[in-house]
Amino acid sequence: MSTTNPNPTPNTALVTGATGGIGRATCLALAQDLHVENIAVHYHSAREDAESLVRDLESLSSPADGGGDENVKKAKIKAVAFQADLGSYEDVCMPPLPFFGFYSRTTTDGLQSIQTRKLHAEVIQNLGHPTILFNNAGTNSGFKGVKDISEIDVEVFESTWRTNCGSAFLLTQLCLPAMVEAGWGRVVFCGSVAGFTGGVVGPHYA
């Protein structure tokens, strides 16, 4: 990635899985950056947590450290929450998994999920092209501590992989062209130590 424009202003950051500990902390840290003005807060089902985070981010309008220059001010953050099930790439309503009725690609309040490609399109429409992408979303699909691969159905594995890996790959593909055109961009993939020890969560997660 070119670094010919090291400090573009303003930047739009897209953080997936933003309502958890790492995602929330990342959003709050980005909000303190002088060159970040827009933050897209992605969530799957934790709408109240996402809306609370948006309020917290937009309340951060105090002057930032401008390297000793008191004239350098931190612009007020614009934050928007976006719901999406990253287990599906297209803008379609997918049925629940056939073997486990508790897992569905529909949010808990009954709203149809916005899928991965539409998430990217709606972020652009509301905030502009992301120049910072933090791939943080992850799921265990309701299974934890599974030690035998025979206990995990292949549909569960596929859905988990799409959320944890496939969607991050796709979002990166979607975001990179605008970063290249701008001459600057950052893509971060957040992993888990549980990925190295399949018995902690399960072989489908590792």
JSON list of C-alpha atoms in Angstrom, two decimals:
[
{"chain": "A", "resi": 1, "resn": "MET", "atom": "CA", "xyz": [0.00, 0.00, 0.00]},
{"chain": "A", "resi": 2, "resn": "SER", "atom": "CA", "xyz": [1.35, 3.40, -0.93]},
{"chain": "A", "resi": 3, "resn": "THR", "atom": "CA", "xyz": [2.31, 5.78, 1.89]},
{"chain": "A", "resi": 4, "resn": "THR", "atom": "CA", "xyz": [2.51, 8.89, -0.28]},
{"chain": "A", "resi": 5, "resn": "ASN", "atom": "CA", "xyz": [-0.33, 10.41, 1.74]},
{"chain": "A", "resi": 6, "resn": "PRO", "atom": "CA", "xyz": [0.57, 9.42, 5.32]},
{"chain": "A", "resi": 7, "resn": "ASN", "atom": "CA", "xyz": [-1.99, 11.58, 7.13]},
{"chain": "A", "resi": 8, "resn": "PRO", "atom": "CA", "xyz": [-5.13, 12.00, 5.06]},
{"chain": "A", "resi": 9, "resn": "THR", "atom": "CA", "xyz": [-7.98, 13.94, 6.62]},
{"chain": "A", "resi": 10, "resn": "PRO", "atom": "CA", "xyz": [-10.66, 12.97, 7.25]},
{"chain": "A", "resi": 11, "resn": "ASN", "atom": "CA", "xyz": [-10.49, 9.22, 7.63]},
{"chain": "A", "resi": 12, "resn": "THR", "atom": "CA", "xyz": [-13.43, 6.85, 7.87]},
{"chain": "A", "resi": 13, "resn": "ALA", "atom": "CA", "xyz": [-12.90, 3.73, 9.96]},
{"chain": "A", "resi": 14, "resn": "LEU", "atom": "CA", "xyz": [-15.00, 0.58, 9.74]},
{"chain": "A", "resi": 15, "resn": "VAL", "atom": "CA", "xyz": [-14.78, -1.68, 12.79]},
{"chain": "A", "resi": 16, "resn": "THR", "atom": "CA", "xyz": [-16.56, -5.03, 12.61]},
{"chain": "A", "resi": 17, "resn": "GLY", "atom": "CA", "xyz": [-17.66, -6.70, 15.82]},
{"chain": "A", "resi": 18, "resn": "ALA", "atom": "CA", "xyz": [-17.48, -3.28, 17.45]},
{"chain": "A", "resi": 19, "resn": "THR", "atom": "CA", "xyz": [-19.64, -3.97, 20.51]},
{"chain": "A", "resi": 20, "resn": "GLY", "atom": "CA", "xyz": [-17.28, -6.46, 22.18]},
{"chain": "A", "resi": 21, "resn": "GLY", "atom": "CA", "xyz": [-14.30, -5.61, 24.35]},
{"chain": "A", "resi": 22, "resn": "ILE", "atom": "CA", "xyz": [-11.64, -5.33, 21.63]},
{"chain": "A", "resi": 23, "resn": "GLY", "atom": "CA", "xyz": [-13.99, -3.75, 19.09]},
{"chain": "A", "resi": 24, "resn": "ARG", "atom": "CA", "xyz": [-15.27, -1.13, 21.51]},
{"chain": "A", "resi": 25, "resn": "ALA", "atom": "CA", "xyz": [-11.77, -0.28, 22.75]},
{"chain": "A", "resi": 26, "resn": "THR", "atom": "CA", "xyz": [-10.58, 0.07, 19.15]},
{"chain": "A", "resi": 27, "resn": "CYS", "atom": "CA", "xyz": [-13.40, 2.47, 18.30]},
{"chain": "A", "resi": 28, "resn": "LEU", "atom": "CA", "xyz": [-12.64, 4.62, 21.35]},
{"chain": "A", "resi": 29, "resn": "ALA", "atom": "CA", "xyz": [-8.94, 4.69, 20.47]},
{"chain": "A", "resi": 30, "resn": "LEU", "atom": "CA", "xyz": [-9.68, 5.64, 16.85]},
{"chain": "A", "resi": 31, "resn": "ALA", "atom": "CA", "xyz": [-11.91, 8.46, 18.07]},
{"chain": "A", "resi": 32, "resn": "GLN", "atom": "CA", "xyz": [-8.89, 10.05, 19.73]},
{"chain": "A", "resi": 33, "resn": "ASP", "atom": "CA", "xyz": [-6.91, 10.11, 16.48]},
{"chain": "A", "resi": 34, "resn": "LEU", "atom": "CA", "xyz": [-6.65, 13.54, 14.89]},
{"chain": "A", "resi": 35, "resn": "HIS", "atom": "CA", "xyz": [-7.17, 12.11, 11.42]},
{"chain": "A", "resi": 36, "resn": "VAL", "atom": "CA", "xyz": [-10.25, 9.98, 12.11]},
{"chain": "A", "resi": 37, "resn": "GLU", "atom": "CA", "xyz": [-13.58, 11.78, 11.82]},
{"chain": "A", "resi": 38, "resn": "ASN", "atom": "CA", "xyz": [-16.01, 9.01, 10.92]},
{"chain": "A", "resi": 39, "resn": "ILE", "atom": "CA", "xyz": [-16.44, 5.62, 12.59]},
{"chain": "A", "resi": 40, "resn": "ALA", "atom": "CA", "xyz": [-18.71, 2.86, 11.30]},
{"chain": "A", "resi": 41, "resn": "VAL", "atom": "CA", "xyz": [-19.77, 0.72, 14.25]},
{"chain": "A", "resi": 42, "resn": "HIS", "atom": "CA", "xyz": [-20.73, -2.75, 13.04]},
{"chain": "A", "resi": 43, "resn": "TYR", "atom": "CA", "xyz": [-22.82, -5.09, 15.17]},
{"chain": "A", "resi": 44, "resn": "HIS", "atom": "CA", "xyz": [-24.76, -8.32, 14.65]},
{"chain": "A", "resi": 45, "resn": "SER", "atom": "CA", "xyz": [-27.45, -8.43, 17.34]},
{"chain": "A", "resi": 46, "resn": "ALA", "atom": "CA", "xyz": [-26.26, -6.15, 20.19]},
{"chain": "A", "resi": 47, "resn": "ARG", "atom": "CA", "xyz": [-28.13, -3.07, 18.98]},
{"chain": "A", "resi": 48, "resn": "GLU", "atom": "CA", "xyz": [-28.34, -1.35, 22.35]},
{"chain": "A", "resi": 49, "resn": "ASP", "atom": "CA", "xyz": [-24.60, -1.76, 22.91]},
{"chain": "A", "resi": 50, "resn": "ALA", "atom": "CA", "xyz": [-23.89, -0.35, 19.44]},
{"chain": "A", "resi": 51, "resn": "GLU", "atom": "CA", "xyz": [-26.14, 2.65, 19.99]},
{"chain": "A", "resi": 52, "resn": "SER", "atom": "CA", "xyz": [-24.51, 3.28, 23.37]},
{"chain": "A", "resi": 53, "resn": "LEU", "atom": "CA", "xyz": [-21.07, 3.17, 21.76]},
{"chain": "A", "resi": 54, "resn": "VAL", "atom": "CA", "xyz": [-22.18, 5.61, 19.07]},
{"chain": "A", "resi": 55, "resn": "ARG", "atom": "CA", "xyz": [-23.30, 8.07, 21.76]},
{"chain": "A", "resi": 56, "resn": "ASP", "atom": "CA", "xyz": [-19.99, 7.68, 23.60]},
{"chain": "A", "resi": 57, "resn": "LEU", "atom": "CA", "xyz": [-17.99, 8.27, 20.42]},
{"chain": "A", "resi": 58, "resn": "GLU", "atom": "CA", "xyz": [-19.95, 11.34, 19.40]},
{"chain": "A", "resi": 59, "resn": "SER", "atom": "CA", "xyz": [-19.48, 12.85, 22.87]},
{"chain": "A", "resi": 60, "resn": "LEU", "atom": "CA", "xyz": [-15.71, 12.89, 22.34]},
{"chain": "A", "resi": 61, "resn": "SER", "atom": "CA", "xyz": [-15.23, 16.39, 20.99]},
{"chain": "A", "resi": 62, "resn": "SER", "atom": "CA", "xyz": [-12.50, 17.72, 23.29]},
{"chain": "A", "resi": 63, "resn": "PRO", "atom": "CA", "xyz": [-9.23, 19.16, 21.92]},
{"chain": "A", "resi": 64, "resn": "ALA", "atom": "CA", "xyz": [-6.68, 16.50, 21.03]},
{"chain": "A", "resi": 65, "resn": "ASP", "atom": "CA", "xyz": [-2.95, 16.53, 21.53]},
{"chain": "A", "resi": 66, "resn": "GLY", "atom": "CA", "xyz": [-1.66, 18.45, 18.56]},
{"chain": "A", "resi": 67, "resn": "GLY", "atom": "CA", "xyz": [1.99, 17.98, 19.39]},
{"chain": "A", "resi": 68, "resn": "GLY", "atom": "CA", "xyz": [2.10, 21.16, 21.42]},
{"chain": "A", "resi": 69, "resn": "ASP", "atom": "CA", "xyz": [0.06, 23.20, 18.96]},
{"chain": "A", "resi": 70, "resn": "GLU", "atom": "CA", "xyz": [-3.00, 24.49, 20.83]},
{"chain": "A", "resi": 71, "resn": "ASN", "atom": "CA", "xyz": [-4.60, 25.43, 17.50]},
{"chain": "A", "resi": 72, "resn": "VAL", "atom": "CA", "xyz": [-4.90, 21.78, 16.51]},
{"chain": "A", "resi": 73, "resn": "LYS", "atom": "CA", "xyz": [-8.34, 20.59, 17.56]},
{"chain": "A", "resi": 74, "resn": "LYS", "atom": "CA", "xyz": [-9.94, 17.18, 17.42]},
{"chain": "A", "resi": 75, "resn": "ALA", "atom": "CA", "xyz": [-12.92, 17.26, 15.06]},
{"chain": "A", "resi": 76, "resn": "LYS", "atom": "CA", "xyz": [-16.19, 15.96, 16.44]},
{"chain": "A", "resi": 77, "resn": "ILE", "atom": "CA", "xyz": [-16.61, 12.28, 15.64]},
{"chain": "A", "resi": 78, "resn": "LYS", "atom": "CA", "xyz": [-19.48, 11.16, 13.47]},
{"chain": "A", "resi": 79, "resn": "ALA", "atom": "CA", "xyz": [-20.39, 7.59, 14.35]},
{"chain": "A", "resi": 80, "resn": "VAL", "atom": "CA", "xyz": [-23.09, 5.41, 12.83]},
{"chain": "A", "resi": 81, "resn": "ALA", "atom": "CA", "xyz": [-24.15, 1.89, 13.84]},
{"chain": "A", "resi": 82, "resn": "PHE", "atom": "CA", "xyz": [-24.63, -0.67, 11.06]},
{"chain": "A", "resi": 83, "resn": "GLN", "atom": "CA", "xyz": [-26.31, -4.04, 11.62]},
{"chain": "A", "resi": 84, "resn": "ALA", "atom": "CA", "xyz": [-25.04, -6.95, 9.52]},
{"chain": "A", "resi": 85, "resn": "ASP", "atom": "CA", "xyz": [-24.75, -10.71, 9.71]},
{"chain": "A", "resi": 86, "resn": "LEU", "atom": "CA", "xyz": [-21.29, -11.32, 8.32]},
{"chain": "A", "resi": 87, "resn": "GLY", "atom": "CA", "xyz": [-22.08, -14.99, 7.90]},
{"chain": "A", "resi": 88, "resn": "SER", "atom": "CA", "xyz": [-23.66, -14.14, 4.55]},
{"chain": "A", "resi": 89, "resn": "TYR", "atom": "CA", "xyz": [-21.98, -12.23, 1.74]},
{"chain": "A", "resi": 90, "resn": "GLU", "atom": "CA", "xyz": [-25.00, -11.21, -0.31]},
{"chain": "A", "resi": 91, "resn": "ASP", "atom": "CA", "xyz": [-28.05, -9.07, 0.39]},
{"chain": "A", "resi": 92, "resn": "VAL", "atom": "CA", "xyz": [-30.37, -12.02, 0.88]},
{"chain": "A", "resi": 93, "resn": "CYS", "atom": "CA", "xyz": [-32.32, -13.35, 3.82]},
{"chain": "A", "resi": 94, "resn": "MET", "atom": "CA", "xyz": [-30.85, -16.75, 4.69]},
{"chain": "A", "resi": 95, "resn": "PRO", "atom": "CA", "xyz": [-32.84, -19.42, 6.56]},
{"chain": "A", "resi": 96, "resn": "PRO", "atom": "CA", "xyz": [-31.79, -20.74, 9.97]},
{"chain": "A", "resi": 97, "resn": "LEU", "atom": "CA", "xyz": [-29.31, -23.60, 10.04]},
{"chain": "A", "resi": 98, "resn": "PRO", "atom": "CA", "xyz": [-31.30, -26.83, 9.62]},
{"chain": "A", "resi": 99, "resn": "PHE", "atom": "CA", "xyz": [-29.95, -28.63, 12.69]},
{"chain": "A", "resi": 100, "resn": "PHE", "atom": "CA", "xyz": [-29.91, -25.92, 15.33]},
{"chain": "A", "resi": 101, "resn": "GLY", "atom": "CA", "xyz": [-32.97, -23.73, 15.63]},
{"chain": "A", "resi": 102, "resn": "PHE", "atom": "CA", "xyz": [-31.32, -21.24, 18.00]},
{"chain": "A", "resi": 103, "resn": "TYR", "atom": "CA", "xyz": [-28.96, -19.98, 15.30]},
{"chain": "A", "resi": 104, "resn": "SER", "atom": "CA", "xyz": [-30.53, -17.81, 12.65]},
{"chain": "A", "resi": 105, "resn": "ARG", "atom": "CA", "xyz": [-29.35, -15.21, 10.17]},
{"chain": "A", "resi": 106, "resn": "THR", "atom": "CA", "xyz": [-32.03, -12.88, 11.48]},
{"chain": "A", "resi": 107, "resn": "THR", "atom": "CA", "xyz": [-31.45, -10.43, 14.31]},
{"chain": "A", "resi": 108, "resn": "THR", "atom": "CA", "xyz": [-33.08, -11.05, 17.67]},
{"chain": "A", "resi": 109, "resn": "ASP", "atom": "CA", "xyz": [-35.56, -8.22, 17.18]},
{"chain": "A", "resi": 110, "resn": "GLY", "atom": "CA", "xyz": [-36.82, -9.79, 13.93]},
{"chain": "A", "resi": 111, "resn": "LEU", "atom": "CA", "xyz": [-35.20, -7.36, 11.51]},
{"chain": "A", "resi": 112, "resn": "GLN", "atom": "CA", "xyz": [-33.69, -8.83, 8.38]},
{"chain": "A", "resi": 113, "resn": "SER", "atom": "CA", "xyz": [-29.92, -8.74, 8.46]},
{"chain": "A", "resi": 114, "resn": "ILE", "atom": "CA", "xyz": [-27.97, -6.44, 6.21]},
{"chain": "A", "resi": 115, "resn": "GLN", "atom": "CA", "xyz": [-25.38, -8.66, 4.58]},
{"chain": "A", "resi": 116, "resn": "THR", "atom": "CA", "xyz": [-21.68, -8.10, 4.01]},
{"chain": "A", "resi": 117, "resn": "ARG", "atom": "CA", "xyz": [-21.75, -6.38, 0.61]},
{"chain": "A", "resi": 118, "resn": "LYS", "atom": "CA", "xyz": [-24.63, -4.14, 1.64]},
{"chain": "A", "resi": 119, "resn": "LEU", "atom": "CA", "xyz": [-22.79, -3.24, 4.85]},
{"chain": "A", "resi": 120, "resn": "HIS", "atom": "CA", "xyz": [-19.92, -1.90, 2.76]},
{"chain": "A", "resi": 121, "resn": "ALA", "atom": "CA", "xyz": [-22.30, 0.00, 0.46]},
{"chain": "A", "resi": 122, "resn": "GLU", "atom": "CA", "xyz": [-24.20, 1.58, 3.35]},
{"chain": "A", "resi": 123, "resn": "VAL", "atom": "CA", "xyz": [-21.01, 2.69, 5.09]},
{"chain": "A", "resi": 124, "resn": "ILE", "atom": "CA", "xyz": [-19.96, 4.45, 1.88]},
{"chain": "A", "resi": 125, "resn": "GLN", "atom": "CA", "xyz": [-23.39, 6.04, 1.51]},
{"chain": "A", "resi": 126, "resn": "ASN", "atom": "CA", "xyz": [-23.43, 7.38, 5.08]},
{"chain": "A", "resi": 127, "resn": "LEU", "atom": "CA", "xyz": [-19.78, 8.06, 5.89]},
{"chain": "A", "resi": 128, "resn": "GLY", "atom": "CA", "xyz": [-17.71, 7.71, 2.72]},
{"chain": "A", "resi": 129, "resn": "HIS", "atom": "CA", "xyz": [-15.18, 5.07, 1.68]},
{"chain": "A", "resi": 130, "resn": "PRO", "atom": "CA", "xyz": [-13.40, 3.43, 4.64]},
{"chain": "A", "resi": 131, "resn": "THR", "atom": "CA", "xyz": [-9.67, 4.10, 4.67]},
{"chain": "A", "resi": 132, "resn": "ILE", "atom": "CA", "xyz": [-9.28, 2.11, 7.89]},
{"chain": "A", "resi": 133, "resn": "LEU", "atom": "CA", "xyz": [-10.72, -1.39, 8.16]},
{"chain": "A", "resi": 134, "resn": "PHE", "atom": "CA", "xyz": [-10.49, -3.29, 11.44]},
{"chain": "A", "resi": 135, "resn": "ASN", "atom": "CA", "xyz": [-11.69, -6.88, 10.90]},
{"chain": "A", "resi": 136, "resn": "ASN", "atom": "CA", "xyz": [-12.69, -7.97, 14.38]},
{"chain": "A", "resi": 137, "resn": "ALA", "atom": "CA", "xyz": [-16.01, -9.83, 14.08]},
{"chain": "A", "resi": 138, "resn": "GLY", "atom": "CA", "xyz": [-16.02, -13.39, 15.32]},
{"chain": "A", "resi": 139, "resn": "THR", "atom": "CA", "xyz": [-18.42, -16.10, 16.48]},
{"chain": "A", "resi": 140, "resn": "ASN", "atom": "CA", "xyz": [-18.35, -19.60, 17.87]},
{"chain": "A", "resi": 141, "resn": "SER", "atom": "CA", "xyz": [-21.86, -20.23, 16.47]},
{"chain": "A", "resi": 142, "resn": "GLY", "atom": "CA", "xyz": [-23.11, -21.20, 19.90]},
{"chain": "A", "resi": 143, "resn": "PHE", "atom": "CA", "xyz": [-20.52, -23.93, 20.54]},
{"chain": "A", "resi": 144, "resn": "LYS", "atom": "CA", "xyz": [-17.73, -23.70, 23.11]},
{"chain": "A", "resi": 145, "resn": "GLY", "atom": "CA", "xyz": [-15.35, -26.25, 24.57]},
{"chain": "A", "resi": 146, "resn": "VAL", "atom": "CA", "xyz": [-15.94, -28.76, 21.77]},
{"chain": "A", "resi": 147, "resn": "LYS", "atom": "CA", "xyz": [-13.01, -31.18, 21.55]},
{"chain": "A", "resi": 148, "resn": "ASP", "atom": "CA", "xyz": [-14.22, -33.74, 18.99]},
{"chain": "A", "resi": 149, "resn": "ILE", "atom": "CA", "xyz": [-14.54, -32.66, 15.37]},
{"chain": "A", "resi": 150, "resn": "SER", "atom": "CA", "xyz": [-17.41, -35.11, 14.93]},
{"chain": "A", "resi": 151, "resn": "GLU", "atom": "CA", "xyz": [-19.54, -32.93, 17.20]},
{"chain": "A", "resi": 152, "resn": "ILE", "atom": "CA", "xyz": [-19.54, -30.05, 14.70]},
{"chain": "A", "resi": 153, "resn": "ASP", "atom": "CA", "xyz": [-21.71, -30.20, 11.62]},
{"chain": "A", "resi": 154, "resn": "VAL", "atom": "CA", "xyz": [-20.16, -28.93, 8.39]},
{"chain": "A", "resi": 155, "resn": "GLU", "atom": "CA", "xyz": [-22.88, -26.26, 8.07]},
{"chain": "A", "resi": 156, "resn": "VAL", "atom": "CA", "xyz": [-21.83, -24.85, 11.44]},
{"chain": "A", "resi": 157, "resn": "PHE", "atom": "CA", "xyz": [-18.19, -24.87, 10.32]},
{"chain": "A", "resi": 158, "resn": "GLU", "atom": "CA", "xyz": [-19.06, -23.09, 7.07]},
{"chain": "A", "resi": 159, "resn": "SER", "atom": "CA", "xyz": [-21.13, -20.41, 8.79]},
{"chain": "A", "resi": 160, "resn": "THR", "atom": "CA", "xyz": [-18.44, -19.83, 11.42]},
{"chain": "A", "resi": 161, "resn": "TRP", "atom": "CA", "xyz": [-15.74, -19.57, 8.75]},
{"chain": "A", "resi": 162, "resn": "ARG", "atom": "CA", "xyz": [-17.77, -17.06, 6.75]},
{"chain": "A", "resi": 163, "resn": "THR", "atom": "CA", "xyz": [-18.22, -14.80, 9.77]},
{"chain": "A", "resi": 164, "resn": "ASN", "atom": "CA", "xyz": [-14.68, -15.10, 11.13]},
{"chain": "A", "resi": 165, "resn": "CYS", "atom": "CA", "xyz": [-12.64, -15.29, 7.93]},
{"chain": "A", "resi": 166, "resn": "GLY", "atom": "CA", "xyz": [-14.56, -15.05, 4.67]},
{"chain": "A", "resi": 167, "resn": "SER", "atom": "CA", "xyz": [-16.28, -11.76, 5.43]},
{"chain": "A", "resi": 168, "resn": "ALA", "atom": "CA", "xyz": [-12.98, -10.18, 6.48]},
{"chain": "A", "resi": 169, "resn": "PHE", "atom": "CA", "xyz": [-11.44, -11.25, 3.17]},
{"chain": "A", "resi": 170, "resn": "LEU", "atom": "CA", "xyz": [-14.43, -9.89, 1.23]},
{"chain": "A", "resi": 171, "resn": "LEU", "atom": "CA", "xyz": [-14.56, -6.57, 3.10]},
{"chain": "A", "resi": 172, "resn": "THR", "atom": "CA", "xyz": [-10.85, -6.15, 2.45]},
{"chain": "A", "resi": 173, "resn": "GLN", "atom": "CA", "xyz": [-11.41, -6.73, -1.27]},
{"chain": "A", "resi": 174, "resn": "LEU", "atom": "CA", "xyz": [-14.23, -4.18, -1.26]},
{"chain": "A", "resi": 175, "resn": "CYS", "atom": "CA", "xyz": [-12.33, -1.51, 0.67]},
{"chain": "A", "resi": 176, "resn": "LEU", "atom": "CA", "xyz": [-8.89, -1.76, -0.99]},
{"chain": "A", "resi": 177, "resn": "PRO", "atom": "CA", "xyz": [-9.66, -0.02, -4.33]},
{"chain": "A", "resi": 178, "resn": "ALA", "atom": "CA", "xyz": [-10.63, 3.25, -2.60]},
{"chain": "A", "resi": 179, "resn": "MET", "atom": "CA", "xyz": [-7.54, 3.03, -0.36]},
{"chain": "A", "resi": 180, "resn": "VAL", "atom": "CA", "xyz": [-5.29, 2.55, -3.39]},
{"chain": "A", "resi": 181, "resn": "GLU", "atom": "CA", "xyz": [-6.94, 5.49, -5.13]},
{"chain": "A", "resi": 182, "resn": "ALA", "atom": "CA", "xyz": [-6.47, 7.66, -2.04]},
{"chain": "A", "resi": 183, "resn": "GLY", "atom": "CA", "xyz": [-2.82, 6.61, -1.78]},
{"chain": "A", "resi": 184, "resn": "TRP", "atom": "CA", "xyz": [-3.30, 5.53, 1.84]},
{"chain": "A", "resi": 185, "resn": "GLY", "atom": "CA", "xyz": [-5.13, 2.92, 3.86]},
{"chain": "A", "resi": 186, "resn": "ARG", "atom": "CA", "xyz": [-4.91, 0.51, 6.76]},
{"chain": "A", "resi": 187, "resn": "VAL", "atom": "CA", "xyz": [-6.35, -3.01, 7.07]},
{"chain": "A", "resi": 188, "resn": "VAL", "atom": "CA", "xyz": [-6.07, -4.90, 10.37]},
{"chain": "A", "resi": 189, "resn": "PHE", "atom": "CA", "xyz": [-7.09, -8.52, 11.02]},
{"chain": "A", "resi": 190, "resn": "CYS", "atom": "CA", "xyz": [-7.75, -9.29, 14.67]},
{"chain": "A", "resi": 191, "resn": "GLY", "atom": "CA", "xyz": [-7.24, -12.94, 15.60]},
{"chain": "A", "resi": 192, "resn": "SER", "atom": "CA", "xyz": [-7.61, -15.01, 18.75]},
{"chain": "A", "resi": 193, "resn": "VAL", "atom": "CA", "xyz": [-5.25, -17.21, 20.74]},
{"chain": "A", "resi": 194, "resn": "ALA", "atom": "CA", "xyz": [-8.10, -19.76, 20.74]},
{"chain": "A", "resi": 195, "resn": "GLY", "atom": "CA", "xyz": [-7.31, -20.27, 17.07]},
{"chain": "A", "resi": 196, "resn": "PHE", "atom": "CA", "xyz": [-4.17, -22.16, 18.10]},
{"chain": "A", "resi": 197, "resn": "THR", "atom": "CA", "xyz": [-5.89, -24.37, 20.66]},
{"chain": "A", "resi": 198, "resn": "GLY", "atom": "CA", "xyz": [-8.99, -25.95, 19.15]},
{"chain": "A", "resi": 199, "resn": "GLY", "atom": "CA", "xyz": [-10.21, -27.46, 22.44]},
{"chain": "A", "resi": 200, "resn": "VAL", "atom": "CA", "xyz": [-10.78, -24.04, 24.02]},
{"chain": "A", "resi": 201, "resn": "VAL", "atom": "CA", "xyz": [-13.70, -23.16, 21.74]},
{"chain": "A", "resi": 202, "resn": "GLY", "atom": "CA", "xyz": [-13.85, -25.89, 19.14]},
{"chain": "A", "resi": 203, "resn": "PRO", "atom": "CA", "xyz": [-12.25, -27.23, 15.94]},
{"chain": "A", "resi": 204, "resn": "HIS", "atom": "CA", "xyz": [-14.66, -25.17, 13.84]},
{"chain": "A", "resi": 205, "resn": "TYR", "atom": "CA", "xyz": [-13.31, -21.99, 15.46]},
{"chain": "A", "resi": 206, "resn": "ALA", "atom": "CA", "xyz": [-9.62, -22.85, 15.30]}
]
